Amino acid sequence: MNSLICLLSAFHVLALLQTRLFISKVTKRLIYLGILLPLGDYILRFILGEIWFYSGDLIFHSFVYQGLFWLILAVLYWIYNHRIGPSIRILSPLLGLSFYFLFSLFTTESLNFFAPLFDIRIH
């Protein structure tokens, strides 16, 4: 439910920002992807058959794992095309994950967004 509320809020915030500055459809979709990616942890837990969600092995909620993945993709894109603008755009899912993090601060879930480096659970 948190992802749905965050997605709808981001949709309306980006619609309001669209009147002030241009945000491309690709960037919007990447931000929405960053908001929806934490659902991957729930799906992964369901597939593995784990009942308890707070086992600490959160991959899609982690800024470190997500940052490394998107940074590698951005660097590879920059090496291939030598254009810095579109390669920075590839980091947009981290903005969506940050938006999801802000919404998760006000919930009762004790999620570890800084997973392998720190064991800080903010809620």
Coordinates of C-alpha atoms in Angstrom, one line a residue:
M1 CA 0.0 0.0 0.0
N2 CA 2.9 2.3 0.7
S3 CA 4.1 1.9 -2.9
L4 CA 0.7 2.8 -4.3
I5 CA 0.3 5.9 -2.2
C6 CA 3.9 7.0 -3.0
L7 CA 3.4 6.3 -6.7
L8 CA 0.2 8.4 -6.8
S9 CA 1.8 11.2 -4.9
A10 CA 4.9 11.2 -7.1
F11 CA 2.6 11.3 -10.2
H12 CA 0.8 14.4 -8.9
V13 CA 4.1 16.1 -7.8
L14 CA 5.6 15.5 -11.2
A15 CA 2.5 16.8 -12.8
L16 CA 2.8 20.0 -10.8
L17 CA 6.5 20.3 -11.6
Q18 CA 5.7 19.8 -15.3
T19 CA 4.2 23.3 -15.4
R20 CA 7.5 24.8 -14.2
L21 CA 10.1 22.7 -15.9
F22 CA 10.2 20.0 -18.5
I23 CA 10.5 16.4 -17.3
S24 CA 10.7 13.8 -20.1
K25 CA 8.5 10.7 -20.1
V26 CA 11.6 8.5 -19.8
T27 CA 12.7 10.3 -16.6
K28 CA 9.2 10.0 -15.2
R29 CA 9.1 6.3 -15.9
L30 CA 12.5 5.8 -14.3
I31 CA 11.3 7.6 -11.2
Y32 CA 8.2 5.5 -11.1
L33 CA 10.4 2.4 -11.5
G34 CA 12.5 3.5 -8.5
I35 CA 9.3 3.7 -6.5
L36 CA 8.0 0.3 -7.6
L37 CA 11.3 -1.6 -7.3
P38 CA 11.0 -2.1 -3.5
L39 CA 8.0 -4.4 -4.3
G40 CA 10.7 -6.8 -5.6
D41 CA 11.6 -7.7 -2.0
Y42 CA 8.0 -8.7 -1.2
I43 CA 7.8 -10.7 -4.4
L44 CA 11.2 -12.3 -3.7
R45 CA 10.0 -13.3 -0.2
F46 CA 6.8 -14.7 -1.5
I47 CA 8.7 -16.8 -4.1
L48 CA 11.2 -18.1 -1.5
G49 CA 8.4 -18.9 0.9
E50 CA 9.7 -16.9 3.8
I51 CA 7.0 -15.9 6.2
W52 CA 8.9 -13.3 8.1
F53 CA 9.9 -10.2 6.0
Y54 CA 12.3 -8.6 8.5
S55 CA 15.2 -11.0 7.9
G56 CA 17.5 -8.2 7.0
D57 CA 18.3 -9.3 3.4
L58 CA 16.5 -6.5 1.6
I59 CA 18.0 -6.0 -1.8
F60 CA 15.5 -3.7 -3.5
H61 CA 15.1 -1.4 -0.5
S62 CA 18.8 -0.7 -0.2
F63 CA 20.3 2.5 -1.5
V64 CA 23.7 0.9 -1.7
Y65 CA 22.6 -2.0 -3.9
Q66 CA 20.3 0.1 -6.0
G67 CA 23.0 2.8 -6.3
L68 CA 25.7 0.4 -7.4
F69 CA 23.4 -1.2 -10.0
W70 CA 22.2 2.1 -11.5
L71 CA 25.7 3.7 -11.3
I72 CA 27.2 0.7 -13.3
L73 CA 24.4 1.1 -15.9
A74 CA 25.0 4.8 -16.1
V75 CA 28.8 4.4 -16.5
L76 CA 28.3 1.7 -19.2
Y77 CA 25.9 3.9 -21.0
W78 CA 28.3 6.8 -20.8
I79 CA 31.2 4.7 -22.1
Y80 CA 29.0 3.5 -25.0
N81 CA 27.5 6.9 -26.1
H82 CA 29.9 9.5 -24.5
R83 CA 26.9 11.6 -23.5
I84 CA 26.6 12.7 -19.9
G85 CA 23.0 13.9 -19.9
P86 CA 21.3 10.6 -20.7
S87 CA 23.7 8.7 -18.5
I88 CA 22.8 10.9 -15.5
R89 CA 19.1 10.3 -16.3
I90 CA 19.7 6.6 -15.7
L91 CA 20.2 7.5 -12.0
S92 CA 16.5 8.7 -11.8
P93 CA 15.3 5.5 -10.0
L94 CA 17.4 6.6 -7.0
L95 CA 15.2 9.7 -6.9
G96 CA 12.2 7.5 -6.9
L97 CA 13.7 5.3 -4.1
S98 CA 14.4 8.5 -2.1
F99 CA 10.8 9.5 -2.5
Y100 CA 9.7 6.0 -1.3
F101 CA 12.1 6.4 1.6
L102 CA 10.4 9.6 2.7
F103 CA 7.0 7.9 2.6
S104 CA 8.4 4.9 4.6
L105 CA 9.6 7.2 7.4
F106 CA 6.0 7.6 8.6
T107 CA 5.1 4.0 8.6
T108 CA 5.5 1.3 11.2
E109 CA 7.7 -0.8 8.9
S110 CA 11.2 -1.0 10.2
L111 CA 13.1 -1.1 6.8
N112 CA 16.8 -0.9 6.4
F113 CA 17.5 1.4 3.5
F114 CA 21.2 1.5 4.1
A115 CA 21.5 -2.3 4.2
P116 CA 25.0 -3.7 4.0
L117 CA 26.8 -0.7 5.4
F118 CA 24.6 0.3 8.4
D119 CA 22.0 -1.4 10.5
I120 CA 19.9 1.7 10.9
R121 CA 16.2 1.1 10.8
I122 CA 14.3 4.4 10.7
H123 CA 10.5 4.4 11.3

